[in-house]
Structures are given as structure tokens and as C-alpha cells.
Amino acid sequence: MVKINININNKAYSEEVGDNTLLVELLRDKLGLTGTHVGCDTSQCGACVIHVDGDSVKSCTVLAAQVHGKDLTTVEGLASEGQLHPIQKSFQNNHALQCGFCTPGLVMSAVDLLKKNSSPSEDEIREWFEGHICRCTGYKNIIKAVQEAITQ
Ligand code: FES
Ligand code: FES
């Protein structure tokens, strides 16, 4: 076991974690932050994407012990004062989800994309989402949602 201190969504946590505990397991199973999803066991689907020190990361590919001292944001931390984040709103406006299973990861990834590139082309958006799989909506409206967020 190892002790880690982390900030998640601006709240400090001090946790004992196993040497082999995945970050996504800590978030979901121990801390109850179940907005971060697990959609595969092959690091392919992107449902588990969160931000670590501001960068999007697949939380199923990181050990909890590796994030000691870091700032994390999960989808639960995006809304502010009861208001959805603009990207969450544009996903809603553009019907960019059906079952919603992939959505938290896509939203977190899109926030990071627009932070790094405020005006991505459609090709750049599609390339950025290469590490995500949506099994039911199709990608058209997801791309539209990001494009709408660019203009806001
Ligand atoms: S659960 Fe992390 S990539 Fe699928
Ligand atoms: S909305 Fe169902 S998997 Fe993407």
C-alpha cells in the first residue's frame, strides 16, 4: 500500500492505495466518482478520460500511486455553480449522445482539445478523438457539438 495526496475537483484527498490499484478504480470504487466510466479492458474506448494536471489521460492506464501530488478533474468537476460547462451544453444541444456511456470521456477530451487548439478543423477533431469509441450515437453529432463549442 502507498499513501497519496491528491486534489480532485478542488477537493483534497489523502488515500491509501494498493501498488497495483488503477486510477479509475480509485475514482469509481473508493471515492464514488462514477461519472468516469470503464468501457473496455484494452485502453481503447476512452470512456475513462479525466484530466491530470490539466491534460486528458485515460485513467485506466495510470496507477493511482502515480498521481500523488497532482490535480485531477473528473466530469463531476466540470459544471460550475449549477451551470453545465459549455461543452456539456453543446453535447446536449446537438444530441451528441444516446446511452451516454462514452460521453464523460469525450467531454473531458474535448475540453482538453479546445484548450490546446481553440479552433480545430473537423479533421483535427476526428484525429483527437481517435482514442474514443462510441458504440451507439455515431460520431457526426459529437463532431458538431465540438464545432458549436468552438464558436461560443
Ligand atoms: S476504460 Fe479506459 S480506455 Fe476503455
Ligand atoms: S452514446 Fe452510447 S456509446 Fe456513445
PDB file of C-alpha atoms and ligand atoms in Angstrom:
ATOM      1  CA  MET A   1       0.000   0.000   0.000  1.00  0.00           C
ATOM      2  CA  VAL A   2       1.086   3.554  -0.620  1.00  0.00           C
ATOM      3  CA  LYS A   3      -0.319   6.829   0.692  1.00  0.00           C
ATOM      4  CA  ILE A   4      -1.163   9.520  -1.836  1.00  0.00           C
ATOM      5  CA  ASN A   5      -2.355  13.100  -1.513  1.00  0.00           C
ATOM      6  CA  ILE A   6      -4.302  14.434  -4.457  1.00  0.00           C
ATOM      7  CA  ASN A   7      -6.758  17.157  -5.368  1.00  0.00           C
ATOM      8  CA  ILE A   8      -9.833  16.083  -7.253  1.00  0.00           C
ATOM      9  CA  ASN A   9     -12.267  18.737  -8.450  1.00  0.00           C
ATOM     10  CA  ASN A  10     -10.689  21.208  -6.000  1.00  0.00           C
ATOM     11  CA  LYS A  11     -11.106  18.903  -3.032  1.00  0.00           C
ATOM     12  CA  ALA A  12      -8.114  17.432  -1.174  1.00  0.00           C
ATOM     13  CA  TYR A  13      -7.940  13.661  -0.652  1.00  0.00           C
ATOM     14  CA  SER A  14      -5.463  11.581   1.301  1.00  0.00           C
ATOM     15  CA  GLU A  15      -5.800   7.905   0.401  1.00  0.00           C
ATOM     16  CA  GLU A  16      -4.086   4.575   0.917  1.00  0.00           C
ATOM     17  CA  VAL A  17      -3.960   2.704  -2.368  1.00  0.00           C
ATOM     18  CA  GLY A  18      -2.567  -0.622  -3.481  1.00  0.00           C
ATOM     19  CA  ASP A  19       0.584  -0.686  -5.580  1.00  0.00           C
ATOM     20  CA  ASN A  20      -1.453  -2.027  -8.481  1.00  0.00           C
ATOM     21  CA  THR A  21      -4.655  -0.002  -7.990  1.00  0.00           C
ATOM     22  CA  LEU A  22      -5.665   1.725 -11.212  1.00  0.00           C
ATOM     23  CA  LEU A  23      -6.597   5.378 -11.027  1.00  0.00           C
ATOM     24  CA  VAL A  24     -10.040   4.630 -12.434  1.00  0.00           C
ATOM     25  CA  GLU A  25     -10.589   2.062  -9.673  1.00  0.00           C
ATOM     26  CA  LEU A  26      -9.690   4.630  -7.022  1.00  0.00           C
ATOM     27  CA  LEU A  27     -12.072   7.178  -8.549  1.00  0.00           C
ATOM     28  CA  ARG A  28     -15.031   4.863  -9.011  1.00  0.00           C
ATOM     29  CA  ASP A  29     -14.754   2.168  -6.379  1.00  0.00           C
ATOM     30  CA  LYS A  30     -13.228   4.056  -3.465  1.00  0.00           C
ATOM     31  CA  LEU A  31     -14.235   7.678  -3.987  1.00  0.00           C
ATOM     32  CA  GLY A  32     -17.604   7.109  -5.661  1.00  0.00           C
ATOM     33  CA  LEU A  33     -16.807   9.331  -8.644  1.00  0.00           C
ATOM     34  CA  THR A  34     -18.698   7.087 -11.015  1.00  0.00           C
ATOM     35  CA  GLY A  35     -19.043   9.654 -13.793  1.00  0.00           C
ATOM     36  CA  THR A  36     -15.746   8.257 -15.057  1.00  0.00           C
ATOM     37  CA  HIS A  37     -16.649   5.072 -16.922  1.00  0.00           C
ATOM     38  CA  VAL A  38     -14.898   1.835 -17.809  1.00  0.00           C
ATOM     39  CA  GLY A  39     -15.862   0.636 -21.266  1.00  0.00           C
ATOM     40  CA  CYS A  40     -13.057  -1.777 -22.094  1.00  0.00           C
ATOM     41  CA  ASP A  41     -10.074  -3.588 -20.682  1.00  0.00           C
ATOM     42  CA  THR A  42      -7.782  -2.781 -23.577  1.00  0.00           C
ATOM     43  CA  SER A  43      -7.266   1.022 -23.202  1.00  0.00           C
ATOM     44  CA  GLN A  44      -9.181   1.628 -26.420  1.00  0.00           C
ATOM     45  CA  CYS A  45     -12.556   3.176 -25.597  1.00  0.00           C
ATOM     46  CA  GLY A  46     -11.722   6.480 -23.860  1.00  0.00           C
ATOM     47  CA  ALA A  47     -14.725   6.323 -21.510  1.00  0.00           C
ATOM     48  CA  CYS A  48     -12.336   6.755 -18.579  1.00  0.00           C
ATOM     49  CA  VAL A  49     -10.680  10.029 -19.661  1.00  0.00           C
ATOM     50  CA  ILE A  50     -10.100  12.595 -16.927  1.00  0.00           C
ATOM     51  CA  HIS A  51      -7.645  15.488 -16.571  1.00  0.00           C
ATOM     52  CA  VAL A  52      -4.384  15.110 -14.659  1.00  0.00           C
ATOM     53  CA  ASP A  53      -2.685  18.467 -14.157  1.00  0.00           C
ATOM     54  CA  GLY A  54      -4.875  19.783 -16.981  1.00  0.00           C
ATOM     55  CA  ASP A  55      -4.092  17.107 -19.571  1.00  0.00           C
ATOM     56  CA  SER A  56      -6.545  14.447 -20.694  1.00  0.00           C
ATOM     57  CA  VAL A  57      -5.489  10.976 -19.591  1.00  0.00           C
ATOM     58  CA  LYS A  58      -7.074   7.537 -19.787  1.00  0.00           C
ATOM     59  CA  SER A  59      -7.454   6.800 -16.092  1.00  0.00           C
ATOM     60  CA  CYS A  60      -7.456   3.043 -16.767  1.00  0.00           C
ATOM     61  CA  THR A  61      -3.871   3.302 -17.950  1.00  0.00           C
ATOM     62  CA  VAL A  62      -2.474   5.062 -14.871  1.00  0.00           C
ATOM     63  CA  LEU A  63      -1.771   3.692 -11.416  1.00  0.00           C
ATOM     64  CA  ALA A  64      -3.323   5.616  -8.544  1.00  0.00           C
ATOM     65  CA  ALA A  65       0.122   5.768  -6.941  1.00  0.00           C
ATOM     66  CA  GLN A  66       1.414   7.733  -9.940  1.00  0.00           C
ATOM     67  CA  VAL A  67      -0.853  10.737  -9.341  1.00  0.00           C
ATOM     68  CA  HIS A  68       0.446  11.611  -5.883  1.00  0.00           C
ATOM     69  CA  GLY A  69       0.621  15.407  -5.592  1.00  0.00           C
ATOM     70  CA  LYS A  70      -1.377  16.065  -8.737  1.00  0.00           C
ATOM     71  CA  ASP A  71      -4.544  17.993  -9.577  1.00  0.00           C
ATOM     72  CA  LEU A  72      -7.295  15.919 -11.118  1.00  0.00           C
ATOM     73  CA  THR A  73     -10.551  16.919 -12.742  1.00  0.00           C
ATOM     74  CA  THR A  74     -13.301  14.427 -13.472  1.00  0.00           C
ATOM     75  CA  VAL A  75     -16.543  15.042 -15.287  1.00  0.00           C
ATOM     76  CA  GLU A  76     -18.183  15.771 -11.925  1.00  0.00           C
ATOM     77  CA  GLY A  77     -15.931  18.831 -11.657  1.00  0.00           C
ATOM     78  CA  LEU A  78     -16.812  20.463 -14.973  1.00  0.00           C
ATOM     79  CA  ALA A  79     -20.085  22.147 -14.121  1.00  0.00           C
ATOM     80  CA  SER A  80     -19.805  25.336 -12.141  1.00  0.00           C
ATOM     81  CA  GLU A  81     -22.400  26.865  -9.815  1.00  0.00           C
ATOM     82  CA  GLY A  82     -25.082  24.584 -11.218  1.00  0.00           C
ATOM     83  CA  GLN A  83     -24.265  25.533 -14.815  1.00  0.00           C
ATOM     84  CA  LEU A  84     -23.098  22.940 -17.304  1.00  0.00           C
ATOM     85  CA  HIS A  85     -19.719  23.527 -18.912  1.00  0.00           C
ATOM     86  CA  PRO A  86     -20.122  24.969 -22.461  1.00  0.00           C
ATOM     87  CA  ILE A  87     -19.002  21.648 -23.962  1.00  0.00           C
ATOM     88  CA  GLN A  88     -21.569  19.756 -21.912  1.00  0.00           C
ATOM     89  CA  LYS A  89     -24.186  22.206 -23.186  1.00  0.00           C
ATOM     90  CA  SER A  90     -23.133  21.766 -26.793  1.00  0.00           C
ATOM     91  CA  PHE A  91     -23.296  17.961 -26.446  1.00  0.00           C
ATOM     92  CA  GLN A  92     -26.821  18.424 -25.120  1.00  0.00           C
ATOM     93  CA  ASN A  93     -27.798  20.918 -27.848  1.00  0.00           C
ATOM     94  CA  ASN A  94     -26.512  18.694 -30.639  1.00  0.00           C
ATOM     95  CA  HIS A  95     -27.882  15.365 -29.388  1.00  0.00           C
ATOM     96  CA  ALA A  96     -24.318  14.117 -29.251  1.00  0.00           C
ATOM     97  CA  LEU A  97     -25.222  11.109 -27.121  1.00  0.00           C
ATOM     98  CA  GLN A  98     -27.672   8.274 -26.843  1.00  0.00           C
ATOM     99  CA  CYS A  99     -26.816   5.937 -23.979  1.00  0.00           C
ATOM    100  CA  GLY A 100     -24.213   8.413 -22.698  1.00  0.00           C
ATOM    101  CA  PHE A 101     -21.706   5.767 -21.695  1.00  0.00           C
ATOM    102  CA  CYS A 102     -18.869   7.243 -23.758  1.00  0.00           C
ATOM    103  CA  THR A 103     -19.881  10.852 -23.088  1.00  0.00           C
ATOM    104  CA  PRO A 104     -17.898  11.732 -19.943  1.00  0.00           C
ATOM    105  CA  GLY A 105     -14.660  10.695 -21.602  1.00  0.00           C
ATOM    106  CA  LEU A 106     -15.475  12.511 -24.836  1.00  0.00           C
ATOM    107  CA  VAL A 107     -16.446  15.674 -22.976  1.00  0.00           C
ATOM    108  CA  MET A 108     -13.250  15.670 -20.913  1.00  0.00           C
ATOM    109  CA  SER A 109     -11.220  15.046 -24.026  1.00  0.00           C
ATOM    110  CA  ALA A 110     -12.993  17.826 -25.939  1.00  0.00           C
ATOM    111  CA  VAL A 111     -12.302  20.314 -23.150  1.00  0.00           C
ATOM    112  CA  ASP A 112      -8.605  19.487 -23.387  1.00  0.00           C
ATOM    113  CA  LEU A 113      -8.638  19.726 -27.188  1.00  0.00           C
ATOM    114  CA  LEU A 114     -10.142  23.227 -27.173  1.00  0.00           C
ATOM    115  CA  LYS A 115      -7.700  24.334 -24.518  1.00  0.00           C
ATOM    116  CA  LYS A 116      -4.791  23.224 -26.698  1.00  0.00           C
ATOM    117  CA  ASN A 117      -6.297  24.231 -30.045  1.00  0.00           C
ATOM    118  CA  SER A 118      -9.063  26.836 -29.867  1.00  0.00           C
ATOM    119  CA  SER A 119     -10.118  26.359 -33.480  1.00  0.00           C
ATOM    120  CA  PRO A 120      -9.570  22.766 -34.596  1.00  0.00           C
ATOM    121  CA  SER A 121     -10.626  21.657 -38.069  1.00  0.00           C
ATOM    122  CA  GLU A 122     -13.024  18.738 -38.473  1.00  0.00           C
ATOM    123  CA  ASP A 123     -10.059  16.509 -39.341  1.00  0.00           C
ATOM    124  CA  GLU A 124      -8.228  17.634 -36.216  1.00  0.00           C
ATOM    125  CA  ILE A 125     -11.285  16.910 -34.054  1.00  0.00           C
ATOM    126  CA  ARG A 126     -11.655  13.449 -35.581  1.00  0.00           C
ATOM    127  CA  GLU A 127      -7.967  12.744 -35.101  1.00  0.00           C
ATOM    128  CA  TRP A 128      -8.108  13.930 -31.464  1.00  0.00           C
ATOM    129  CA  PHE A 129     -10.965  11.527 -30.775  1.00  0.00           C
ATOM    130  CA  GLU A 130      -9.062   8.592 -32.233  1.00  0.00           C
ATOM    131  CA  GLY A 131      -8.754   7.050 -28.774  1.00  0.00           C
ATOM    132  CA  HIS A 132     -12.504   7.064 -28.174  1.00  0.00           C
ATOM    133  CA  ILE A 133     -15.204   4.637 -29.154  1.00  0.00           C
ATOM    134  CA  CYS A 134     -18.912   5.498 -29.213  1.00  0.00           C
ATOM    135  CA  ARG A 135     -20.983   2.421 -29.777  1.00  0.00           C
ATOM    136  CA  CYS A 136     -24.376   3.972 -30.416  1.00  0.00           C
ATOM    137  CA  THR A 137     -24.550   7.645 -31.425  1.00  0.00           C
ATOM    138  CA  GLY A 138     -22.140   7.683 -34.309  1.00  0.00           C
ATOM    139  CA  TYR A 139     -19.661  10.494 -34.485  1.00  0.00           C
ATOM    140  CA  LYS A 140     -21.426  13.090 -36.611  1.00  0.00           C
ATOM    141  CA  ASN A 141     -23.215  14.899 -33.804  1.00  0.00           C
ATOM    142  CA  ILE A 142     -20.245  14.579 -31.499  1.00  0.00           C
ATOM    143  CA  ILE A 143     -18.155  16.485 -34.048  1.00  0.00           C
ATOM    144  CA  LYS A 144     -20.968  19.029 -34.441  1.00  0.00           C
ATOM    145  CA  ALA A 145     -21.042  19.556 -30.684  1.00  0.00           C
ATOM    146  CA  VAL A 146     -17.355  20.372 -30.589  1.00  0.00           C
ATOM    147  CA  GLN A 147     -17.716  22.690 -33.581  1.00  0.00           C
ATOM    148  CA  GLU A 148     -20.542  24.539 -31.836  1.00  0.00           C
ATOM    149  CA  ALA A 149     -18.404  24.894 -28.710  1.00  0.00           C
ATOM    150  CA  ILE A 150     -15.646  26.479 -30.817  1.00  0.00           C
ATOM    151  CA  THR A 151     -17.952  29.337 -31.767  1.00  0.00           C
ATOM    152  CA  GLN A 152     -19.076  30.101 -28.204  1.00  0.00           C
TER     153      GLN A 152
HETATM  154  S1  FES B   1     -11.819   2.071 -19.913  1.00  0.00           S
HETATM  155 FE1  FES B   1     -10.053   3.283 -20.291  1.00  0.00          FE
HETATM  156  S2  FES B   1      -9.837   3.221 -22.429  1.00  0.00           S
HETATM  157 FE2  FES B   1     -11.563   1.949 -22.055  1.00  0.00          FE
HETATM  158  S1  FES B   2     -23.602   7.449 -26.618  1.00  0.00           S
HETATM  159 FE1  FES B   2     -23.710   5.293 -26.313  1.00  0.00          FE
HETATM  160  S2  FES B   2     -21.647   4.648 -26.528  1.00  0.00           S
HETATM  161 FE2  FES B   2     -21.596   6.729 -27.108  1.00  0.00          FE
END
